[in-house]
Short mmCIF file of C-alpha atoms in Angstrom, two decimals:
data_model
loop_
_atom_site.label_atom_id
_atom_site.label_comp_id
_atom_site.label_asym_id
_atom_site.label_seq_id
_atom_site.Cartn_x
_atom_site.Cartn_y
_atom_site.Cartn_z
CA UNK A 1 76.94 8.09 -41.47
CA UNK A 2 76.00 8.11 -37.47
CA UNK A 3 76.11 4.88 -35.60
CA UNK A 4 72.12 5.69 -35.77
CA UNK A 5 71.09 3.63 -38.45
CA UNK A 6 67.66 2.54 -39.66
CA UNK A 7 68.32 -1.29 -37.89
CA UNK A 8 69.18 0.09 -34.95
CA UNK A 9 68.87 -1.76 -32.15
CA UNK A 10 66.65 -4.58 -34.36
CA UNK A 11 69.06 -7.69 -34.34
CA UNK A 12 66.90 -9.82 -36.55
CA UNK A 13 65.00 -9.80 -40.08
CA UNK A 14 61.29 -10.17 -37.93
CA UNK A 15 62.15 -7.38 -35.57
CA UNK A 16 62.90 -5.02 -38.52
CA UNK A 17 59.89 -5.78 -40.66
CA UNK A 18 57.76 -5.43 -37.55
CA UNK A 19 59.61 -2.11 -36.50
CA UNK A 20 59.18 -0.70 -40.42
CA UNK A 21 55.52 -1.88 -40.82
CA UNK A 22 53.66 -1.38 -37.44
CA UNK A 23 55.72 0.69 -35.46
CA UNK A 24 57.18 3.14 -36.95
CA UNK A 25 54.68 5.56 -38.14
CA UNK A 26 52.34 5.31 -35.46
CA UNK A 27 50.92 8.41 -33.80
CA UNK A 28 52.24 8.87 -29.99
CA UNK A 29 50.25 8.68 -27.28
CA UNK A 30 52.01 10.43 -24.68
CA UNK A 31 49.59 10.01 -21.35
CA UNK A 32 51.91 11.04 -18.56
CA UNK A 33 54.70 14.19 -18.97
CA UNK A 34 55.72 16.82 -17.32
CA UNK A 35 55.89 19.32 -20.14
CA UNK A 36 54.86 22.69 -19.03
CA UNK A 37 51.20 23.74 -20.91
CA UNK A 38 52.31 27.47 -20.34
CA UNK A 39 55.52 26.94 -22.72
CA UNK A 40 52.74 25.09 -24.94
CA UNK A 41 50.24 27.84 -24.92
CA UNK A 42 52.78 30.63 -25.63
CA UNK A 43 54.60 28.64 -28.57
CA UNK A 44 57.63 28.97 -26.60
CA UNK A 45 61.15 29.63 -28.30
CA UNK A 46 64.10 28.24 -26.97
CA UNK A 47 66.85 30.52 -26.01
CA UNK A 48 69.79 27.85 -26.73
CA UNK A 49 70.84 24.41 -27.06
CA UNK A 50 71.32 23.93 -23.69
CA UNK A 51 67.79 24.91 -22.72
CA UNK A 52 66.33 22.52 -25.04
CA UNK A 53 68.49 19.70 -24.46
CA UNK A 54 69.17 20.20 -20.92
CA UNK A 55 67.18 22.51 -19.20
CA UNK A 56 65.06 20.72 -16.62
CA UNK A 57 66.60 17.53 -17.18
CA UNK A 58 67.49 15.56 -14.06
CA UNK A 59 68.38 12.71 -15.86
CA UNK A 60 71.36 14.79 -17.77
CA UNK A 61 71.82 16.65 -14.36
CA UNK A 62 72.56 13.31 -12.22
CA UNK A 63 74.83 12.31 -15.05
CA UNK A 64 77.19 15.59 -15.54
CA UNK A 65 77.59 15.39 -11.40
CA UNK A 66 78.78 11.90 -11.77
CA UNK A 67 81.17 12.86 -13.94
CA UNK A 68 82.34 15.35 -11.83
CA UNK A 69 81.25 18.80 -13.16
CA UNK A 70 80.91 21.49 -10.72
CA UNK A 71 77.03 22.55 -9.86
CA UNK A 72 77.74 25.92 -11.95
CA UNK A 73 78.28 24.36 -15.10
CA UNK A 74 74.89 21.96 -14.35
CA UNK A 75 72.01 24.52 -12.46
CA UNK A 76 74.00 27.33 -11.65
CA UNK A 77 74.38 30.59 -13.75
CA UNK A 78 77.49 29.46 -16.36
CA UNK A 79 76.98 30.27 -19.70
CA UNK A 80 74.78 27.75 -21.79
CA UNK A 81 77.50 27.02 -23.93
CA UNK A 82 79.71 26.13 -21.34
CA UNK A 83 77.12 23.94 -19.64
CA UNK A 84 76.28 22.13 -22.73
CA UNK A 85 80.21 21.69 -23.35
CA UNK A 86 80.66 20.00 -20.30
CA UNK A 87 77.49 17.60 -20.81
CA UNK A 88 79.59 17.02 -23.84
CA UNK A 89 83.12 16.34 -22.79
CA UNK A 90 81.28 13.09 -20.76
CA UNK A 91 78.97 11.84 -23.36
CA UNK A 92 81.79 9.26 -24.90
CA UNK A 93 81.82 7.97 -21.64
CA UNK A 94 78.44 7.15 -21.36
CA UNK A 95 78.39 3.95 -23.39
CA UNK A 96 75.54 2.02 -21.71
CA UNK A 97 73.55 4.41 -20.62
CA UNK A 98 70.35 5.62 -22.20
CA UNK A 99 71.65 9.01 -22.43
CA UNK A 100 73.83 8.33 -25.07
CA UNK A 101 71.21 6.93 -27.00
CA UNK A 102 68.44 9.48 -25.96
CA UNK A 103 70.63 12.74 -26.91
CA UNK A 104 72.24 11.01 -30.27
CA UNK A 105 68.22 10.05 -31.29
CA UNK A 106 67.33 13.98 -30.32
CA UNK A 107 70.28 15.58 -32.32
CA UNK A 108 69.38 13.46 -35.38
CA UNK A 109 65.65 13.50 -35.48
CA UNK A 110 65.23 17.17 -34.52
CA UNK A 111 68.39 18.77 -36.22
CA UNK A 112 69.55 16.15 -39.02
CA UNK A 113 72.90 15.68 -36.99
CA UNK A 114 74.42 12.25 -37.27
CA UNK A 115 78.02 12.82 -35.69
CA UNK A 116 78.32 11.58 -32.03
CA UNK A 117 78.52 14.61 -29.84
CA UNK A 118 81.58 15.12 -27.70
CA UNK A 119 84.18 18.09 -26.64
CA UNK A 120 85.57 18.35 -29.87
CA UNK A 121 82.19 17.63 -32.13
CA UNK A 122 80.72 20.60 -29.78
CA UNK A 123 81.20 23.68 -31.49
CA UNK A 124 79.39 23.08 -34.54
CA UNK A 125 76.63 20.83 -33.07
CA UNK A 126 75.91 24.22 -30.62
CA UNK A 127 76.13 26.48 -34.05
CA UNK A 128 73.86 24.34 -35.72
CA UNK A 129 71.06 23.40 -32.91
CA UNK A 130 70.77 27.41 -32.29
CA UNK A 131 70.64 28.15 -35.60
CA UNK A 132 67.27 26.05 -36.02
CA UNK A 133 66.36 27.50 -32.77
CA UNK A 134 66.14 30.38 -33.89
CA UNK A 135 63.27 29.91 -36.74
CA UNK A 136 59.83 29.18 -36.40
CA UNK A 137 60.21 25.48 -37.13
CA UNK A 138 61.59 25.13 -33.91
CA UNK A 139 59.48 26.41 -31.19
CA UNK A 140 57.34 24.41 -28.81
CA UNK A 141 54.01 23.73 -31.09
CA UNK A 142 55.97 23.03 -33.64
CA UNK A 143 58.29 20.51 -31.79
CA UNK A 144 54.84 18.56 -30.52
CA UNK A 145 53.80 18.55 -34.57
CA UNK A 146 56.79 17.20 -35.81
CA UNK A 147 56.96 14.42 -33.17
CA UNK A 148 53.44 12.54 -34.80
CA UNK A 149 52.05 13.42 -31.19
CA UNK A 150 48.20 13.12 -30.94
CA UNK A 151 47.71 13.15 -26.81
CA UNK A 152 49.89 15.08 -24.97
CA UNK A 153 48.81 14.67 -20.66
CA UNK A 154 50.20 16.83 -18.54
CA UNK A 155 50.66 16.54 -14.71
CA UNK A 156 48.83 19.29 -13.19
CA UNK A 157 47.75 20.67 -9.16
CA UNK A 158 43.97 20.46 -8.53
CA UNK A 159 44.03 24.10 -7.63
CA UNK A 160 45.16 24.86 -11.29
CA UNK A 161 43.14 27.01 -13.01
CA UNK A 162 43.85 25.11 -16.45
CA UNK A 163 43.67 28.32 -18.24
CA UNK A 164 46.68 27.05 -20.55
CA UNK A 165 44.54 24.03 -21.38
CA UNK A 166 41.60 26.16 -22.12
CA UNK A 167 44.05 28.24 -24.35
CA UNK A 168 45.06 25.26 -26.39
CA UNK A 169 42.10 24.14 -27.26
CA UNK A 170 42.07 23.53 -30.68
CA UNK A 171 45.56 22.60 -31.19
CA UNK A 172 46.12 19.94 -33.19
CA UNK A 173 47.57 17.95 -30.56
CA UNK A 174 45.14 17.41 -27.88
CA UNK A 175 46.91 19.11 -24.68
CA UNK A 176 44.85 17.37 -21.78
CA UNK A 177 45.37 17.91 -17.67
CA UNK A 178 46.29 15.02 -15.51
CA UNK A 179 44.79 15.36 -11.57
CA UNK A 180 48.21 14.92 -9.41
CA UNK A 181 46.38 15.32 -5.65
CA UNK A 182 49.64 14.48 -4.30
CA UNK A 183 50.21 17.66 -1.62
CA UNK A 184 46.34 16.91 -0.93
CA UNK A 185 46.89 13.38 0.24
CA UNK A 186 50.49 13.39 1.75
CA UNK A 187 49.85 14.67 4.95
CA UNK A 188 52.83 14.32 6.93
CA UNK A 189 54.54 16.75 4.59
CA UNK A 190 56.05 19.80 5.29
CA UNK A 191 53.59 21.24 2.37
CA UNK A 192 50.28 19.76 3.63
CA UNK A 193 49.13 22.37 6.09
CA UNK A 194 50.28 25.32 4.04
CA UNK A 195 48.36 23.66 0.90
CA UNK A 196 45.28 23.20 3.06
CA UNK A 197 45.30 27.09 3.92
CA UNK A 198 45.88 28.34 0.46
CA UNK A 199 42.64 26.42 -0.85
CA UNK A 200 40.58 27.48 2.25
CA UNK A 201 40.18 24.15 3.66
CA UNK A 202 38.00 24.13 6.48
CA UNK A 203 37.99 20.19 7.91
CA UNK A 204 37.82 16.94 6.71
CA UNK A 205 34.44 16.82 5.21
CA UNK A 206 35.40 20.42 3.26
CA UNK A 207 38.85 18.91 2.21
CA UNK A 208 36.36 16.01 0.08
CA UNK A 209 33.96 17.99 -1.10
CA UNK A 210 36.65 20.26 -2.64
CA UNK A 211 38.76 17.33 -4.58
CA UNK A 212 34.98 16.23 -5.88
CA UNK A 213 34.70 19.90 -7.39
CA UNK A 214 38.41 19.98 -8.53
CA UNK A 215 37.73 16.49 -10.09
CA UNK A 216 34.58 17.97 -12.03
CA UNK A 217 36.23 21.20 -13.11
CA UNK A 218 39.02 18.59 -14.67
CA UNK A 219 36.64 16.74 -16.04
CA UNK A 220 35.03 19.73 -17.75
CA UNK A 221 38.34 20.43 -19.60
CA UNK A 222 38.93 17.10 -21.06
CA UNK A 223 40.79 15.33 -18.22
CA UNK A 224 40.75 11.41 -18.45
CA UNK A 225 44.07 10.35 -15.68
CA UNK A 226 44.72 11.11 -12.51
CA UNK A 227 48.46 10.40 -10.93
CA UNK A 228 49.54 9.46 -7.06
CA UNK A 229 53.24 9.12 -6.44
CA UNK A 230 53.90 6.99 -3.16
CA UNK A 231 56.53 4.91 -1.87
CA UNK A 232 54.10 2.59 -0.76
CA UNK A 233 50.15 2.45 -1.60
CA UNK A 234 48.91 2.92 2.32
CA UNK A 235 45.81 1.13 3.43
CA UNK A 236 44.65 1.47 6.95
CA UNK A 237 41.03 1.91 8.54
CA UNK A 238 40.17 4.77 10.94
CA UNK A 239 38.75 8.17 11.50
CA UNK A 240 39.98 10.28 8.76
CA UNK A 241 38.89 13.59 10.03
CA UNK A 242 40.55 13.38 13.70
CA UNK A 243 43.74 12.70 11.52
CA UNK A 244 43.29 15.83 10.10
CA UNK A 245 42.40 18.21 13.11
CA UNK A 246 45.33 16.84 14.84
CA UNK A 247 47.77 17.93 12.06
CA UNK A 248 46.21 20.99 11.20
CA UNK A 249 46.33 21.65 14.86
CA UNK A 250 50.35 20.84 14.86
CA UNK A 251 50.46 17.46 16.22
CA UNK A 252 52.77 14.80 14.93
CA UNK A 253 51.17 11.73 13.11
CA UNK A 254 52.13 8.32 13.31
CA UNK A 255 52.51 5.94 10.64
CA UNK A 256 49.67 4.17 11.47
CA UNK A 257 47.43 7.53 11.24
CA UNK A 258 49.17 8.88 8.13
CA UNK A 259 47.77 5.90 6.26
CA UNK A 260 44.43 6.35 7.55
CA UNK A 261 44.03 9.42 6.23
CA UNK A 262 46.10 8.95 2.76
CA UNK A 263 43.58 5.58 2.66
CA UNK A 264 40.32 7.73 2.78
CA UNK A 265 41.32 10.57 0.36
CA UNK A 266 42.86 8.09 -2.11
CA UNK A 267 39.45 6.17 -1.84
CA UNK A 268 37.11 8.58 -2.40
CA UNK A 269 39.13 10.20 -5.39
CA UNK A 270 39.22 6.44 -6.48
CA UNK A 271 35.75 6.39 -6.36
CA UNK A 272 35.17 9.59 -8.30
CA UNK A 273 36.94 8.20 -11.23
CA UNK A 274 35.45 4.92 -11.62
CA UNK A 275 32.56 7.23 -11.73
CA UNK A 276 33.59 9.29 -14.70
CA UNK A 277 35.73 6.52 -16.23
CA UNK A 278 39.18 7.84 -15.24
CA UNK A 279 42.41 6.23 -15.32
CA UNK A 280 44.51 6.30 -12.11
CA UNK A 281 47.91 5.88 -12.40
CA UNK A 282 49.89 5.15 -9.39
CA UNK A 283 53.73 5.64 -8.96
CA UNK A 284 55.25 3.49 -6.65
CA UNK A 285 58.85 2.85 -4.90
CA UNK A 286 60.73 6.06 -5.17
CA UNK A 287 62.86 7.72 -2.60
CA UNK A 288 63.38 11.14 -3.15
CA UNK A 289 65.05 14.38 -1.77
CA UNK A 290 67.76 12.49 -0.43
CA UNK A 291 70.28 15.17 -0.27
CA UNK A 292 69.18 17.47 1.76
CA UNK A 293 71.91 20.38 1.23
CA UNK A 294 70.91 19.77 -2.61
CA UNK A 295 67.41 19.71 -1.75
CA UNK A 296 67.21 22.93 0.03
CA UNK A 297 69.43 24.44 -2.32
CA UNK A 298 67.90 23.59 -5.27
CA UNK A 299 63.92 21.80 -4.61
CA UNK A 300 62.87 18.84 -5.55
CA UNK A 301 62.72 16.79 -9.25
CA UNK A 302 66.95 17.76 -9.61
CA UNK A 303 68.23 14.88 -9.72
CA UNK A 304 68.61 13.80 -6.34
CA UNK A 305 66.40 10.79 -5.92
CA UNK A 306 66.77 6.79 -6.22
CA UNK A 307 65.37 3.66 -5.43
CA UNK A 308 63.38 2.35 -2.19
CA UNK A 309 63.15 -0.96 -1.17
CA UNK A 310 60.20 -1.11 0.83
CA UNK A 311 57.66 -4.18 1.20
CA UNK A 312 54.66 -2.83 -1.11
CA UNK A 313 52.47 -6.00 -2.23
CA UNK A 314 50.05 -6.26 0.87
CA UNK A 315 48.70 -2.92 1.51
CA UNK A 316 48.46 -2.32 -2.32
CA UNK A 317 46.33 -5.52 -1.84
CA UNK A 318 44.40 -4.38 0.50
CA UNK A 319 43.70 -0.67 -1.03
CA UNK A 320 42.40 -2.49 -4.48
CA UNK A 321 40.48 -5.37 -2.62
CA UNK A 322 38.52 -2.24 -0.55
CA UNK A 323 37.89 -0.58 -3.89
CA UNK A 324 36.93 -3.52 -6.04
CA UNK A 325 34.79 -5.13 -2.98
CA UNK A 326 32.95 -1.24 -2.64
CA UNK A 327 32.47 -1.69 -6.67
CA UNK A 328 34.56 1.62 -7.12
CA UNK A 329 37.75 0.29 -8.49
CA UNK A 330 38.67 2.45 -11.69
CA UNK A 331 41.31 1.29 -14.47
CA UNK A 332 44.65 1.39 -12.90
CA UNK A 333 48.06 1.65 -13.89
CA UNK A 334 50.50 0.61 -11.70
CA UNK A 335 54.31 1.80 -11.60
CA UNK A 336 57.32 0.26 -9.67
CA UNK A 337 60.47 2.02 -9.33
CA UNK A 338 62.36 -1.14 -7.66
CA UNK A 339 62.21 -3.65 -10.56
CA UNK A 340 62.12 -6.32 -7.75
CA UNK A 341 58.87 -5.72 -7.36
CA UNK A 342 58.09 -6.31 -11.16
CA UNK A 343 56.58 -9.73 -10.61
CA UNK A 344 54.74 -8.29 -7.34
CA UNK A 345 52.84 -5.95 -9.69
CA UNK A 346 52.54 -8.38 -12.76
CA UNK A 347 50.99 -10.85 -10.65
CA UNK A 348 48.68 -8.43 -8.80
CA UNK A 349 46.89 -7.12 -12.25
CA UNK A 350 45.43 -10.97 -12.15
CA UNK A 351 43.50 -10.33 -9.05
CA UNK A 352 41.38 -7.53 -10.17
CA UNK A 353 40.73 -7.58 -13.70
CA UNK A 354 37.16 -7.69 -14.79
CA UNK A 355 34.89 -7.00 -17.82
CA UNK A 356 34.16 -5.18 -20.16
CA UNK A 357 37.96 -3.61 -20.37
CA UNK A 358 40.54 -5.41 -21.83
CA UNK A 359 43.56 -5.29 -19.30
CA UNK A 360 41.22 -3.00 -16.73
CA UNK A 361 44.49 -2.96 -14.42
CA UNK A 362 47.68 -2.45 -16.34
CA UNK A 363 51.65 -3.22 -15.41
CA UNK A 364 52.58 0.29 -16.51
CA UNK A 365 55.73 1.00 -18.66
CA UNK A 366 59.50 0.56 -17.24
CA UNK A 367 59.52 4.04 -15.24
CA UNK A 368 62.51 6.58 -14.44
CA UNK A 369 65.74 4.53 -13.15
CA UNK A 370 64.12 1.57 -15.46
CA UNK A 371 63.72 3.72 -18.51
CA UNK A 372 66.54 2.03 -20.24
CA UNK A 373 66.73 -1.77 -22.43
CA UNK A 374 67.21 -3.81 -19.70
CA UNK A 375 64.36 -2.27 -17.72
CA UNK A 376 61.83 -2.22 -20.61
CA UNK A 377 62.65 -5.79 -21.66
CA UNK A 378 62.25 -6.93 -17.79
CA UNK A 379 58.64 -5.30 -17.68
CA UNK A 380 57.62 -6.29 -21.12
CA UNK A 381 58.81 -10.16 -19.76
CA UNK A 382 57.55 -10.09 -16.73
CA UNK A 383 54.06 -8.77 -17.92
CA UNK A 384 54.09 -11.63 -21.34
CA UNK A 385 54.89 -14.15 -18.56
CA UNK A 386 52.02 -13.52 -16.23
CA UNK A 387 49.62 -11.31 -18.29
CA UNK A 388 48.74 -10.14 -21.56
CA UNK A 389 51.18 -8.75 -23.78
CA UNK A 390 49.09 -7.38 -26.42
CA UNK A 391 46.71 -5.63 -23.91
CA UNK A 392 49.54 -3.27 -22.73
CA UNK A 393 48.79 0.02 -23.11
CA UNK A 394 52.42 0.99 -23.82
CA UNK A 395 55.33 3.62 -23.58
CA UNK A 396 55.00 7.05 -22.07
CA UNK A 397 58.05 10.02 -21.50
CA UNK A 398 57.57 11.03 -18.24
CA UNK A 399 59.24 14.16 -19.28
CA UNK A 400 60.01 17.63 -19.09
CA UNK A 401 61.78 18.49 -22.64
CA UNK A 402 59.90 18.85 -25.34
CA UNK A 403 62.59 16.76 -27.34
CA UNK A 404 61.75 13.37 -25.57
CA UNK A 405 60.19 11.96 -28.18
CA UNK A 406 62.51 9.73 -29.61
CA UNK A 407 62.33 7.83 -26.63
CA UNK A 408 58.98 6.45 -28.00
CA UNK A 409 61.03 5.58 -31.03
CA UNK A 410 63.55 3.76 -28.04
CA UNK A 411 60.87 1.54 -26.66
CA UNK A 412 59.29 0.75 -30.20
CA UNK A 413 62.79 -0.36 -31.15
CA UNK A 414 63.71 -2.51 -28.48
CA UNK A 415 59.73 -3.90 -28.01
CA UNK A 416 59.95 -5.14 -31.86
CA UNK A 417 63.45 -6.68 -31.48
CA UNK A 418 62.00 -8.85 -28.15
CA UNK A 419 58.97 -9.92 -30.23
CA UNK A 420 61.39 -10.33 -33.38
CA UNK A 421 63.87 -12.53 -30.71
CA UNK A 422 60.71 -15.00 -29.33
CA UNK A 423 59.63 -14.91 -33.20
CA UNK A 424 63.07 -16.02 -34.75
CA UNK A 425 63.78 -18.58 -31.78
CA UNK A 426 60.48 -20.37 -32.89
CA UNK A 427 58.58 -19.25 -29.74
CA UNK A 428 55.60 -17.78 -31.59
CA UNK A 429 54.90 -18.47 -35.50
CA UNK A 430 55.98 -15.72 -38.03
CA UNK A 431 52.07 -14.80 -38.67
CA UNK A 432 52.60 -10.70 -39.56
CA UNK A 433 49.10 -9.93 -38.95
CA UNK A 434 48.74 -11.04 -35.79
CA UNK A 435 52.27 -9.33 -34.61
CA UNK A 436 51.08 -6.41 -36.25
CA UNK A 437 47.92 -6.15 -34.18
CA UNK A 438 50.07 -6.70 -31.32
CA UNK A 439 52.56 -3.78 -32.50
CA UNK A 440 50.34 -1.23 -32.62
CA UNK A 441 47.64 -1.91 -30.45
CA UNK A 442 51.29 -1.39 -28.04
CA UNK A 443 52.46 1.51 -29.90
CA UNK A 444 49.05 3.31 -30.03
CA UNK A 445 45.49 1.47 -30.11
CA UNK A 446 45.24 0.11 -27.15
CA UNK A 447 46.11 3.45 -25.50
CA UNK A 448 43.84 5.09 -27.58
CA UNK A 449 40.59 2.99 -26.87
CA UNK A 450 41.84 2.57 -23.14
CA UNK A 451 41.81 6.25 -22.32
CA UNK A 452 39.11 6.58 -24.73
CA UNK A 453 40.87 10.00 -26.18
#
């Protein structure tokens, strides 16, 4: 028997019953990924183990270059066995990290395999994985059904066409786009002015009236989030549209005008949400691309990006006071990479919440470098201490593999232990209906009436 058992990671009788009874079997709601809808559409197989467990993975990929694997064996053109062997020989070391949990949850829900992979436990674990790759039980549709998923969001350009959502219709997993403006908005880019071009962009005005369309057209195809990734929510008044002629005409921005502009585009897509009853989601605190051989070897999302440590709490202020005093503040979800700034956040939901929706502005889950127990516990805490718990719309992968699943499983785990721990320590009475409302309204219901999927 694996280390995997069916108490792991509950340390306490109230944990497990809540785990086994309300957690467990709930559908997943998985409302921000970064699974591709074209592998979706086509049913795609995977060629190996090492595409499914590793391919695209810059979680794995930061990990094998810590341990000092050479950049063949990780992106470059080595044999997939030989990659996956190396991820192997440092997965004993890994005790800790979520890795080791992650991969040892996706070799025994996916392919029944319960030994701990490592150098030696290698050459059967790759025999067995491609042998199951190889059926029809194993390809990408399959993979989603198997995994209890009901919503799968993906993160998608405005100028997508969509046609793999429009293919998928009628799946039994509803495959819905997310609207990521991102290279719309972030104007002192390198991509901005090449973006602007491709989509015919004429000025300002033009540049607004085509994220309104591009809104609509993801509307029409079931779309219910949007997604902004900044280091720091901008908020600055000014002339938008001189911001814009002098970049598209080459000039260099300041600071100062760089928020202007990112301030009027992320207001009026604000705006069109609240109008349609969208969800933005807002991703704040990461520092990417730092190495910039890496980066221009390989592009970005590789595993080359950490923490910032930036002041964030008064122009986020400022950017939801503008929206909530124009009346066109729609539910947010709010992200920090820097889990100093969990209590900034978890305070901040206070100051705009409003009726009819329960927890209108949400602390969202414990994202990327907090993805792990200590993270999760320190947003669940710091959101029970200044918030409300049971309105928390709950755990999302954030992913690219299709065998992230398990880290739903992960959270449910370590959410039913902390409300086991407060339980057992006589911090809340041992009533199993109301923790079971709170359990899955976590796991699934609140999610579910909050997106309104």
């Amino acid at each position: 028997m694996g280390f995997i058992t069916e108490n792991f990671m509950l340390h306490n009788d109230t944990a497990r019953v809540l785990y086994r009874d309300f957690a467990k079997d709930m559908p997943i709601i998985d409302y921000h990924c970064h699974l591709d809808p074209k592998q979706i559409a086509e049913n795609h197989q995977f060629a190996d183990a090492y595409e499914v467990f590793l391919g695209g993975d810059h979680y794995k990929w930061r990990q094998m270059r810590s341990g000092g694997i050479d950049e063949e064996l990780i992106t470059g053109k080595a044999a997939g066995y030989n990659k996956f062997l190396a991820f192997a020989k440092i997965m004993p070391l890994l005790i800790g990290n979520p890795l080791y949990h992650w991969t040892h949850l996706e070799l025994l829900r996916y392919f029944d395999i319960e030994e701990p992979l490592s150098e030696s436990t290698c050459p059967a674990i790759w025999e067995r994985c491609n042998a199951l790759l190889a059926t029809e039980e194993y390809r990408a549709q399959e993979l989603i059904r198997r995994s209890n998923v009901a919503v799968i969001c993906t993160t998608d350009d405005p100028a997508d066409s969509l046609i793999y959502h429009q293919q998928l219709r009628g799946f039994s997993t509803k495959i819905l786009p997310t609207f990521r403006p991102d290279k719309a908005v972030e104007i002192g880019k390198a991509t901005f002015i090449p973006y602007m071009q491709a989509a015919g962009i004429r000025d300002y005005a033009h540049l607004l009236q085509w994220l309104t369309e591009r809104i609509n057209y993801f509307a029409q195809h079931g779309c219910r989030l949007s997604d902004h990734a900044m280091e720091v929510v901008p908020f600055a008044i000014g002339d938008p549209a001189a911001v814009w002629e002098k970049r598209m005409n080459g000039g260099t921005l300041t600071s100062e005008e760089e928020a202007i502009f990112k301030t009027a585009v992320m207001k009026h897509c604000a705006a069109a949400y609240a109008e349609r009853g969208w969800t933005m989601q807002i991703h704040i605190g990461a520092m990417r691309n730092n190495n910039t051989r890496m980066f221009r070897a390989l592009g970005p999302d590789t595993g080359f990006d950490s923490l910032n440590d930036l002041a964030i709490a008064e122009p986020l202020s400022r950017f939801l006071d503008n929206l909530e005093y124009d009346d066109c503040l729609p539910r947010t979800i709010l992200y920090n990479l820097n889990p100093k700034d969990n209590y900034t956040l978890a305070s901040m939901l206070g100051n705009f919440q409003k009726a009819p929706v329960p927890g209108k502005i949400q602390f969202g889950s414990g994202w990327w470098f907090n993805d792990q127990r200590d993270g999760m516990e320190a947003q669940l805490k710091a959101l029970a201490n200044l918030g409300i718990l049971g309105h928390f719309v709950g755990m999302l992968t954030d992913s690219r593999s299709f065998l992230s699943y398990p880290r739903h499983e992960y959270f449910r785990r370590i959410l039913c232990n902390l409300l086991g721990t407060w339980v057992e320590q006589g911090e809340y009475p041992r009533d199993m209906e109301a923790l079971g409302t709170i359990v899955r309204g976590i796991c699934y219901e609140n999610a579910n009436r909050y997106f309104g999927f």
